[in-house]
XYZ file of C-alpha atoms in Angstrom:
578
model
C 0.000 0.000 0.000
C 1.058 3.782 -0.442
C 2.346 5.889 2.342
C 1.972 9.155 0.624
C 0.585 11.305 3.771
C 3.589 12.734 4.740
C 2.073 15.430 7.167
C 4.288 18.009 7.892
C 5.609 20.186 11.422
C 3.169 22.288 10.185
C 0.760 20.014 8.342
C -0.313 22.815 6.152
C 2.319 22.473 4.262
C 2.137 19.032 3.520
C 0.622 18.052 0.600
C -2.971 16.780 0.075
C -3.397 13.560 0.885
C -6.899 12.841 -0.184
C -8.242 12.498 -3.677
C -11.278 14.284 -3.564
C -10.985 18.479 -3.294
C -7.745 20.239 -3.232
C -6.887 21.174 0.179
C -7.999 25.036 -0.330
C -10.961 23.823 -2.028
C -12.507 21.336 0.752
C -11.803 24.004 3.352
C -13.408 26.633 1.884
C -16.610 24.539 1.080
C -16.492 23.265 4.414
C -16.161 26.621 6.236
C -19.182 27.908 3.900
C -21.480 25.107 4.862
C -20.486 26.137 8.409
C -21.953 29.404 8.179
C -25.311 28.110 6.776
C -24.874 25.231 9.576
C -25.561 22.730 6.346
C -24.554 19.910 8.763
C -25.012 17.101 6.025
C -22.515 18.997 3.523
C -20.224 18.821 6.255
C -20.786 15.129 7.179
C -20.104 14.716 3.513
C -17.151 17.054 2.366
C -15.422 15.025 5.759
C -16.107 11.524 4.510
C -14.931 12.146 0.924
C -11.663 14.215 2.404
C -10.610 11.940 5.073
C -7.017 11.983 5.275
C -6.956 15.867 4.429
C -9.432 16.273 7.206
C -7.330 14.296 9.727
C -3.696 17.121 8.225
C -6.055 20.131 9.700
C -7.575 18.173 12.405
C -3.496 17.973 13.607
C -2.705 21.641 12.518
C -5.657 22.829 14.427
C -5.119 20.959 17.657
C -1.426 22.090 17.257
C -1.955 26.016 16.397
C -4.975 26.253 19.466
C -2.022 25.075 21.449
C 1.018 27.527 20.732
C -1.361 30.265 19.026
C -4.345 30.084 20.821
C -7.851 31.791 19.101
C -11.061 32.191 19.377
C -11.264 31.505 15.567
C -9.419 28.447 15.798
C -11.141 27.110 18.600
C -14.828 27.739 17.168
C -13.124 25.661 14.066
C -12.078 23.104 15.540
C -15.686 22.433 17.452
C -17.275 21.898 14.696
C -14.810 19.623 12.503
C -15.179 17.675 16.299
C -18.346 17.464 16.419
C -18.859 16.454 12.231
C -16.248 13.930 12.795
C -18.409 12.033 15.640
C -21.473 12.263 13.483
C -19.867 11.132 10.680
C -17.413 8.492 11.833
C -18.559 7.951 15.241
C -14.868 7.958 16.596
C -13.109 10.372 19.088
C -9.710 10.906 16.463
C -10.037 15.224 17.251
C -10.415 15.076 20.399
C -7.788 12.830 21.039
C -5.554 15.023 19.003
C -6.935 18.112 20.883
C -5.836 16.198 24.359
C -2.588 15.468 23.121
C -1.607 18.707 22.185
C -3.182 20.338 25.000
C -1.115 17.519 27.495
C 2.502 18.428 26.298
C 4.659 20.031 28.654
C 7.698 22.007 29.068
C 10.644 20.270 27.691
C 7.890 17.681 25.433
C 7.489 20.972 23.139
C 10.619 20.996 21.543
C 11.171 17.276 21.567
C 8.067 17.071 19.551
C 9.663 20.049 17.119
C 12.689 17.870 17.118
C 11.183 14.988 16.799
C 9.089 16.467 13.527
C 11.165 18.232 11.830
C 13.684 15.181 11.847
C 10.473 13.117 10.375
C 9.927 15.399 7.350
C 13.554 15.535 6.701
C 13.161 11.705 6.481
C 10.134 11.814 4.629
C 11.475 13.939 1.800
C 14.534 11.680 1.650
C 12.282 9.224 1.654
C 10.335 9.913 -1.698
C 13.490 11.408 -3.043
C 14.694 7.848 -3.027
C 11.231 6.138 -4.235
C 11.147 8.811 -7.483
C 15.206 8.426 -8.480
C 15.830 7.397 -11.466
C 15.447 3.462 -11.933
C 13.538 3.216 -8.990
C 14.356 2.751 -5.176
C 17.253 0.577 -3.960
C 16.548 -2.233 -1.796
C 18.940 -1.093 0.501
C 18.460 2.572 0.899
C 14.642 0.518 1.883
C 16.019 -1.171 4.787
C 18.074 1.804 5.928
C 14.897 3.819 5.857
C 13.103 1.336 7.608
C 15.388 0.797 10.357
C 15.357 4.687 10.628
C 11.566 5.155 10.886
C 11.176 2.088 13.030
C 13.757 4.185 15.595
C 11.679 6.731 15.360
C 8.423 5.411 15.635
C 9.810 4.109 19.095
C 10.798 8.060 20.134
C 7.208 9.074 18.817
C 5.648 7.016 21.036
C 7.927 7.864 23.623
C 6.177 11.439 23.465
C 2.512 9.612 23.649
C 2.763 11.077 20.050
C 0.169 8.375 18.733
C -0.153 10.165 15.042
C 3.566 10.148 13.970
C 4.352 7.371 15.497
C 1.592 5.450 13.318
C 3.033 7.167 10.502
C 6.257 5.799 10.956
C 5.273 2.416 11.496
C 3.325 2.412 8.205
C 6.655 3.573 6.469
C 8.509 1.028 7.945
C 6.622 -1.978 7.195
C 6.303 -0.584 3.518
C 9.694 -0.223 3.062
C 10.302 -4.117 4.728
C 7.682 -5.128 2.343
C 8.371 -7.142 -0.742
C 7.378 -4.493 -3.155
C 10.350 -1.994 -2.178
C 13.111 -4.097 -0.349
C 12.836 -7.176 -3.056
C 15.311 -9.561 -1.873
C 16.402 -8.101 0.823
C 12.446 -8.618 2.598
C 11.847 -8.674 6.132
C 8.391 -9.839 6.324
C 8.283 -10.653 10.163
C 9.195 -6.765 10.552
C 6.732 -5.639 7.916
C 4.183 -7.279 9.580
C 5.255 -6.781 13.287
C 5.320 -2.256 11.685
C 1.887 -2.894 10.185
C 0.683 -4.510 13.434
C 1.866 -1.372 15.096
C 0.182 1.082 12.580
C -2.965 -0.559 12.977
C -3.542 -0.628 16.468
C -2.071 2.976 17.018
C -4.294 4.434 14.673
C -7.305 2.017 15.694
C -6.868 3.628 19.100
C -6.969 7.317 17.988
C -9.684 6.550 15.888
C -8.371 7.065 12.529
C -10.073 4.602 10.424
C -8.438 6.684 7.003
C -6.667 5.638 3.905
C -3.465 4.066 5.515
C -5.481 1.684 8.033
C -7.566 0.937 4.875
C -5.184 0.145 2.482
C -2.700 -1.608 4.779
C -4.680 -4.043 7.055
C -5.729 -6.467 4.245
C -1.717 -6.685 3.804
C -1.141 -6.997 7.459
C -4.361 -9.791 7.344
C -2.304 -12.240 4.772
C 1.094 -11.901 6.327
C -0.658 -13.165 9.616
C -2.126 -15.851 7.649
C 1.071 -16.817 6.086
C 2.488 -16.949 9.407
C 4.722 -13.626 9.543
C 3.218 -12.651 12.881
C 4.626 -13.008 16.689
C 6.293 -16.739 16.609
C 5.031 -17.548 13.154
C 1.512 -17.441 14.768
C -1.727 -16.238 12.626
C -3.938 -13.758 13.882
C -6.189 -14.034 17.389
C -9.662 -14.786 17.335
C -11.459 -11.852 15.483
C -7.954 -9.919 15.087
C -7.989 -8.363 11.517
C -11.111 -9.958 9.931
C -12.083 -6.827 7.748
C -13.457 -4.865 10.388
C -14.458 -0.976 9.873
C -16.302 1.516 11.691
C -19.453 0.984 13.585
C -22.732 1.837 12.262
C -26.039 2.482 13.155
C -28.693 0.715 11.063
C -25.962 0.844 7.894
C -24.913 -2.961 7.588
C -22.305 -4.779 9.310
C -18.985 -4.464 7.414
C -18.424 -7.638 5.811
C -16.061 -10.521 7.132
C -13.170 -10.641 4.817
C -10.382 -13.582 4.003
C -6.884 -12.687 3.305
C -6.276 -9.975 0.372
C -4.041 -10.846 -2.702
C -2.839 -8.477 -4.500
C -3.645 -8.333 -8.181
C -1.553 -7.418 -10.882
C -2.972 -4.876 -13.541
C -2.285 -3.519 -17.028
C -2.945 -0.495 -18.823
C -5.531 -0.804 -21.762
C -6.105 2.561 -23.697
C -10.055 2.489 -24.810
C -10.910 1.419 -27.913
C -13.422 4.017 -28.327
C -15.932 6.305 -26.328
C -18.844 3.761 -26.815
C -16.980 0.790 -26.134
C -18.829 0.448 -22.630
C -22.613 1.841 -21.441
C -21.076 3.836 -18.816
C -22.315 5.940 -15.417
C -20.737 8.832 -16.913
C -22.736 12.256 -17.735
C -20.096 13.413 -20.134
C -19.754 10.721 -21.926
C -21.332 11.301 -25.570
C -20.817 13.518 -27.991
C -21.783 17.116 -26.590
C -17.750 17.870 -26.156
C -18.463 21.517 -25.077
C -19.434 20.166 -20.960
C -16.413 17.733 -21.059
C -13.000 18.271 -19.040
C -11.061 20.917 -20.773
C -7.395 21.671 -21.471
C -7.189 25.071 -21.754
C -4.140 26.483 -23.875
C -3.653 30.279 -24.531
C -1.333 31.571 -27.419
C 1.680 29.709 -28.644
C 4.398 29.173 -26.109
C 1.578 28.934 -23.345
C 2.038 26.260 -21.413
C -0.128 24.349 -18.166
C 0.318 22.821 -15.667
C -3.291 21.440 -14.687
C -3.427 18.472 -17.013
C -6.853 17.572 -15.965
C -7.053 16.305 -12.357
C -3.310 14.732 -12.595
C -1.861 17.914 -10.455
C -1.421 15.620 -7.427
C 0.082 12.666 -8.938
C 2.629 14.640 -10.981
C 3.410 17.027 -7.726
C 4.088 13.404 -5.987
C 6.616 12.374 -8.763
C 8.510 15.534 -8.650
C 8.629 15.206 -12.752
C 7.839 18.970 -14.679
C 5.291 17.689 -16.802
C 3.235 20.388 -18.528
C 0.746 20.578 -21.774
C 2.535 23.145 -23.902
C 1.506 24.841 -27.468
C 4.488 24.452 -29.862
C 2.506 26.020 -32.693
C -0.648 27.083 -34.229
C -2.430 23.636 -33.988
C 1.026 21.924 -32.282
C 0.361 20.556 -28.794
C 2.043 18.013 -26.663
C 2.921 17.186 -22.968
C 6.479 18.249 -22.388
C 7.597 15.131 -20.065
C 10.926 16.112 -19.112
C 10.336 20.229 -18.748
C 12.525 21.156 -21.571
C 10.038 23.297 -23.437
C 10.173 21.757 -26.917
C 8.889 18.821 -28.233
C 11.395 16.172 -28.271
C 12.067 12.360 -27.339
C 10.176 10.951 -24.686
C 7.761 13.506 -25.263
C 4.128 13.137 -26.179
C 2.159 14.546 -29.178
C -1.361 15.869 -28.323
C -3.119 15.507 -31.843
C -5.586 17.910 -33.345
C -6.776 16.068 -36.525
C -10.447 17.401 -36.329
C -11.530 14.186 -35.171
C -11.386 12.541 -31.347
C -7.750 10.754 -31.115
C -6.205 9.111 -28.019
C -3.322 10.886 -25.655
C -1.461 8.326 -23.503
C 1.497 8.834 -21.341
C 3.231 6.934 -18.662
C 5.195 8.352 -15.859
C 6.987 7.456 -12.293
C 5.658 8.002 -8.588
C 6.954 6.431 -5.790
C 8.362 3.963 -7.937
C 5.357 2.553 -9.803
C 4.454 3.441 -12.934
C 1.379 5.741 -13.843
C -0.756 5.330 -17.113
C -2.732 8.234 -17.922
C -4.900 8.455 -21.294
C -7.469 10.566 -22.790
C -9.387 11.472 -26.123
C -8.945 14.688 -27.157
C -10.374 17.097 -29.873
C -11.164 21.308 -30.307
C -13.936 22.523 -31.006
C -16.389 23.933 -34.011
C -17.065 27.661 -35.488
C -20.317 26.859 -35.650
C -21.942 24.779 -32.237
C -24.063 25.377 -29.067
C -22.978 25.764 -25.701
C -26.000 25.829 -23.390
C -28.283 26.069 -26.310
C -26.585 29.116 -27.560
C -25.022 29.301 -30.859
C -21.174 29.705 -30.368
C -17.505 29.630 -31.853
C -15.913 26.978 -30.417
C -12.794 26.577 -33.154
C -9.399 27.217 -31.803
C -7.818 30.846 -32.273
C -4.306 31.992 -31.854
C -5.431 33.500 -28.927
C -6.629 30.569 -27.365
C -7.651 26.888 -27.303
C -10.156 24.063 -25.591
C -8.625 20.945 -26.135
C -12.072 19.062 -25.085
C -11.204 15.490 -23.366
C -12.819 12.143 -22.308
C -11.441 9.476 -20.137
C -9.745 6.979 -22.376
C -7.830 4.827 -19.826
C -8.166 1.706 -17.753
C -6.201 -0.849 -15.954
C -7.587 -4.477 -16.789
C -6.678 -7.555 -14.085
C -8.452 -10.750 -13.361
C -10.293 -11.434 -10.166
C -12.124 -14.851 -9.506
C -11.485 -16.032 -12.877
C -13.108 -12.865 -14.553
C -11.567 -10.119 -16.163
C -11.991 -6.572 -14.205
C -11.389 -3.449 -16.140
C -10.949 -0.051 -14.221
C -11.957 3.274 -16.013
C -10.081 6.242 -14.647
C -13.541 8.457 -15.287
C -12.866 11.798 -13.464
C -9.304 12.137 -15.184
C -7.075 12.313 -11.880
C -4.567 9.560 -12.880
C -6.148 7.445 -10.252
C -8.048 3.761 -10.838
C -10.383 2.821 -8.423
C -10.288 6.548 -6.603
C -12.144 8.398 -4.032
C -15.686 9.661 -5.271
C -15.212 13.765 -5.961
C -18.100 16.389 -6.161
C -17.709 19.463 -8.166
C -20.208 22.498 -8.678
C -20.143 22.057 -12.401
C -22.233 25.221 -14.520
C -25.645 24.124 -14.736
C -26.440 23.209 -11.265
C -27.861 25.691 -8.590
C -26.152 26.941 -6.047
C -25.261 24.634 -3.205
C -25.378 21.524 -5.098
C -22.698 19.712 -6.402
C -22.430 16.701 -9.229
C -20.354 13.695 -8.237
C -17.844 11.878 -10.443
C -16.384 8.507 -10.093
C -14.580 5.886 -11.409
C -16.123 2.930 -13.508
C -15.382 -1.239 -13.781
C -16.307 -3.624 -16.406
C -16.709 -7.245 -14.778
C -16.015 -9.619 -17.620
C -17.898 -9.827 -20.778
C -20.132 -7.383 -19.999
C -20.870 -4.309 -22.445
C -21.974 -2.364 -19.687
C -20.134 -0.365 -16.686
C -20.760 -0.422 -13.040
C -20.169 1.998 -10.819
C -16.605 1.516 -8.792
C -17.192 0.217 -5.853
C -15.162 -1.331 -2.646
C -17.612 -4.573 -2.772
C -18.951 -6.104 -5.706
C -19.912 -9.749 -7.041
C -18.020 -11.667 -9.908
C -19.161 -14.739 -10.633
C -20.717 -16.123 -7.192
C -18.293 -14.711 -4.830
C -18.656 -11.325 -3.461
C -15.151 -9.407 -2.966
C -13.890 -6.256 -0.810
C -11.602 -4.484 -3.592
C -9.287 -1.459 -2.478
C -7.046 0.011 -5.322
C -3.333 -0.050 -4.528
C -0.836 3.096 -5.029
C -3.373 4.769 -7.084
C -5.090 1.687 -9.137
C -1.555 0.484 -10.338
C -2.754 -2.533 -8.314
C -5.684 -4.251 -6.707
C -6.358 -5.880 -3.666
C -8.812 -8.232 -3.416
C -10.369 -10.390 -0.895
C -13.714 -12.654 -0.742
C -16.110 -11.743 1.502
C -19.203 -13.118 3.271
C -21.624 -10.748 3.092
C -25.147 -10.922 3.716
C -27.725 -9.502 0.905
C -30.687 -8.491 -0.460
C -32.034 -6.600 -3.373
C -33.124 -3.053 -4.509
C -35.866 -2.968 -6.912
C -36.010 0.448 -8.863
C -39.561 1.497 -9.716
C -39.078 4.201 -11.906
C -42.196 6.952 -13.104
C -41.051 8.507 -16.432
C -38.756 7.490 -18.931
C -36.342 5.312 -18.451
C -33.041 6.309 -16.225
C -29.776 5.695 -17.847
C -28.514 4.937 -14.578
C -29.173 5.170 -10.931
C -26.458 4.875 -8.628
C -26.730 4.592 -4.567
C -24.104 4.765 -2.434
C -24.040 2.803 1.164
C -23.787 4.068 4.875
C -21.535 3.948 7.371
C -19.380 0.480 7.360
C -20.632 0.344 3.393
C -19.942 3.909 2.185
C -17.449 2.834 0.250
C -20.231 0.388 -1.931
C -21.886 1.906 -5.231
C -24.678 0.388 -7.053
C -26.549 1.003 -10.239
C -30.041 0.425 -10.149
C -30.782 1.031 -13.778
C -28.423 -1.927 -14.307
C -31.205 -4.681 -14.134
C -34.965 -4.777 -12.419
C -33.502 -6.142 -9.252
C -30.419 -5.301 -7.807
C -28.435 -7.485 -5.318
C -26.779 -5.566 -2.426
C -25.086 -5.867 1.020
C -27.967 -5.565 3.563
C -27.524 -1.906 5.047
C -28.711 1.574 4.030
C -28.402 3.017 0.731
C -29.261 6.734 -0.293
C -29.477 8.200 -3.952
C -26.666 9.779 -5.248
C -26.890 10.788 -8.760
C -28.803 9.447 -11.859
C -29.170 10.767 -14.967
C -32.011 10.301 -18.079
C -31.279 11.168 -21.913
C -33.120 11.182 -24.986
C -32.166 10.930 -28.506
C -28.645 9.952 -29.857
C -25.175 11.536 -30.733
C -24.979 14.654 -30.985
C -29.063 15.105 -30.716
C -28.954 13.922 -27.097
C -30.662 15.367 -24.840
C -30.288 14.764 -21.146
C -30.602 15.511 -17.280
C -29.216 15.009 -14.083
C -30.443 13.695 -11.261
C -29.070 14.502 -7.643
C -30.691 14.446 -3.967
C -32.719 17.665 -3.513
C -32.773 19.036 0.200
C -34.101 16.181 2.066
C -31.547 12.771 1.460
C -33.290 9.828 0.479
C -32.512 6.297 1.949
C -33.384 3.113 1.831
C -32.796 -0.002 4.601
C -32.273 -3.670 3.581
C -32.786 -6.520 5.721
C -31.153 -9.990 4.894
C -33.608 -11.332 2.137
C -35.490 -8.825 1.529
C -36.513 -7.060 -1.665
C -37.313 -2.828 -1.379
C -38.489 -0.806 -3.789
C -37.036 2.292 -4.484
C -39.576 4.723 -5.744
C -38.635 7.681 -7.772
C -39.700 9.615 -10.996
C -42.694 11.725 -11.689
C -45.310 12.812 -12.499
C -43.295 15.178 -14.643
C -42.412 15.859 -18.096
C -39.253 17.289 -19.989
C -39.077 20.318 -22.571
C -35.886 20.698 -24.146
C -36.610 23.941 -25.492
């Protein structure tokens, strides 16, 4: 698993570590939907930014501490108080009582102690992103040295850094960085550590996610405390606790999957559970280029993954209709570098790059725009001019593995680099204010023309399976599960949804499920409430088509072991595209 959540002395100036908003961008919709006291936005905007909630949970705690404010404080109540609703775990305030419990001499042992961890940190990536990839030694070096200090962390009571450390360490002792030179007992023994430290402050976030189905198979294989497995109901899958949202379900030991990169064939290859994906171009993701020489350095949503691999990769305009992505920072086009072709028709762009030692695949189609088309209904010039150019994209990559004997493709669908990431809500033009359209990855379970939404548990075959996406979807892990189900029947008034997706609560709000997909729809018993749907009419570029998201009031629906519930949308209503 990745340990890319390198908070900081200051963990402002860390990184993001989440993949839904950027770090300016969740706080500033969170703060918002404090001053309207829009308590579900909040539940919601914590859940999908986890990890960056826990970096200002930390810098909060920290500044109330050495800079105390009235500001701060009133902050930091609420982001309490949403966390307990939302994760039902006490992970501020014990941060808050740390803080608040150092003394004297403890204050600059903890800056100490900190600033030596981000010095080791940055070696630390420094040495995943070198060329050819990290040595096995300089792996077991670093481990040693964050194992050392994972021991002074908790010396401190410093539960946080020292479970950072220990998920370093057992990383780097892992087979996937240290090769030969593997310590699995220590890997295991560091994971052990990193679970139960962060199980005890109550941070249940990508880390503890991602690394206990590794720490589950090492027990099994018999890498734990004198070759023994693990105790009775010690790592069996467990998540949070939920109230009337389904009991997370019992998992075996992971495996890790291998996956390839397979560039689309075409937009229509799949039915997918994707609103931009037809042939109105003018709403999709946009590369905006300015005259020649301008260059960018927002590639779609790929700004965190290319910050992470240190690399200067930028879309640049060599010439009048010349674009490409500059790969080495150069600033003309050259070997290694990759043409962005305007032919007047929609061509693939794929490139391949480095983080943390794995390799990334990222791939769209691309094409400009018309003199003559309509934006909004509106006639408008949408053809490139010296001045400027909308290179208009749609998600043209996937990573294809086989799980259970069926193939399992992965469609990178919000164009962040990432394959099997974290559900993202934007407020695209079009909606009204205070609502906000969610995007998501796709998978295609074998033969099947059609795409489901991603989701952590899904059936193949006859075996249901937790699924978590490794380092960004360059891998999968997956484990069978027992799971106890039911259906959802959707009973739809109007014309018939393209697709319906709910999303699960609590222990299963990492499950997504079409509805749309067949009359009856088998699920994990639990709650499920309606995310986002949408309904078209006609074809190419005649479509016409609407969204569907929760209005003010969320929507849910509870399913017992067994039992079949409707789900009863639609009308009376009628559309007029006029």
């Amino acid at each position: 698993f990745s340990t890319s959540v390198p908070a900081a002395t200051t963990p402002s100036a860390s990184p993001a570590t989440s993949y839904g908003d950027t770090r300016e961008e969740f706080r500033k919709k969170f703060k918002n939907a404090i001053k309207i006291n829009a308590t579900k936005e909040m539940e919601k905007l914590l859940r999908n930014n986890l990890d960056e909630t826990a970096i200002w949970v930390i810098e909060l705690a920290h500044s109330q501490v050495i800079r105390p404010s009235d500001e701060t404080a009133d902050l930091f109540v609420q982001i309490e108080k949403t966390w307990q609703s939302a994760k039902r775990t006490e992970f501020p305030a014990e941060m808050r009582r740390f803080y608040e419990g150092l003394k004297g001499d403890e204050f600059k042992l903890y800056a100490n102690l900190t600033r030596t961890y981000d010095k080791l940190v940055a070696d630390y990536f420094a040495e995943l992103n070198a060329e050819g990839g990290p040595k096995p030694t300089a792996m077991i070096d670093f481990a040693d040295r964050f194992d050392s200090l994972c021991n002074d962390f908790e010396g401190l009571r410093c539960d946080f850094y020292a479970s950072q450390c220990a998920a370093y360490a057992g990383v780097s002792w892992d087979k996937d960085r240290a090769k030969d030179l593997q310590d699995l007992k220590r890997a295991c023994a560091s994971y052990g550590r990193m679970i139960e430290t962060r199980e005890r402050m109550g941070l249940k976030d990508s880390i503890l996610i991602q690394g206990k189905p590794r720490y589950q198979e090492l027990m099994k294989l018999g890498y734990g405390p004198d070759g023994s497995g693990p105790a009775d109901g010690e790592g069996e899958g467990e998540d949070e606790g939920s109230s009337g949202g389904g009991e997370a379900p019992a998992a075996a030991a992971a495996v890790e999957i291998p996956l390839e990169f397979e560039l689309l064939e075409s937009m229509e290859q799949f039915e997918r559970p994707n609103y931009f994906v037809d042939e109105h171009y003018s709403i999709w993701h946009t590369l905006f280029l300015r005259e020649v020489g301008s260059f960018t350095e927002g590639i779609h949503r790929l700004a965190p993954l290319i910050k992470r691999s240190g690399l200067p990769i930028t879309a640049r305009r060599e010439g009048s209709a010349k674009f490409f992505v500059d790969m080495d920072g150069d600033e003309k086009m050259g070997e290694g570098d990759v043409e962005i072709p305007v032919k007047g028709k929609l061509e693939p762009v794929h490139f391949q790059f480095p983080v943390e030692g794995k390799t990334h695949h990222f791939a769209f189609f691309v094409q400009t725009g018309q003199e003559k088309d309509k934006y909004q209904g509106l006639d408008t010039n949408l053809q490139p001019s010296d001045r400027q150019v909308a290179l208009y994209s749609s998600p043209a990559g996937s990573m294809v593995g086989t799980v259970g004997g069926e193939t399992l493709r992965i469609i990178d669908e919000d164009l962040d680099g990432v394959y099997g990431g974290k559900i993202q809500s934007y407020g695209h033009v079009g909606l009204t204010e205070g609502h906000y359209q969610p995007e998501f990855d796709s998978m295609v379970v074998g033969n099947s023309k059609r795409a489901i939404p991603w989701s952590r548990y899904v059936k193949i075959d006859k075996q249901w399976y937790d699924l978590q996406s490794i380092l960004d979807g360059t891998s999968l892990a997956a484990a069978p599960v027992t799971v106890a189900t039911g259906e959802l029947q959707l009973k739809f008034k109007g014309p018939k949804p393209n697709f319906v997706i709910v999303q699960g609560t609590d222990s299963m709000s990492e499950a997504f499920f079409d509805l749309a997909e067949s009359s009856k729809v088998e699920v994990p018993t639990g709650t499920y409430k309606l995310l986002v749907g949408m309904i078209a009419q006609g074809k190419k570029q005649q479509v016409q088509k609407i969204l569907m998201i929760p209005g003010s009031e969320e929507m849910s629906w509870t399913v017992g072991e067994g039992e079949s519930v409707k789900v009863e949308l639609g009308g009376p209503f009628k559309f007029d595209f006029g």
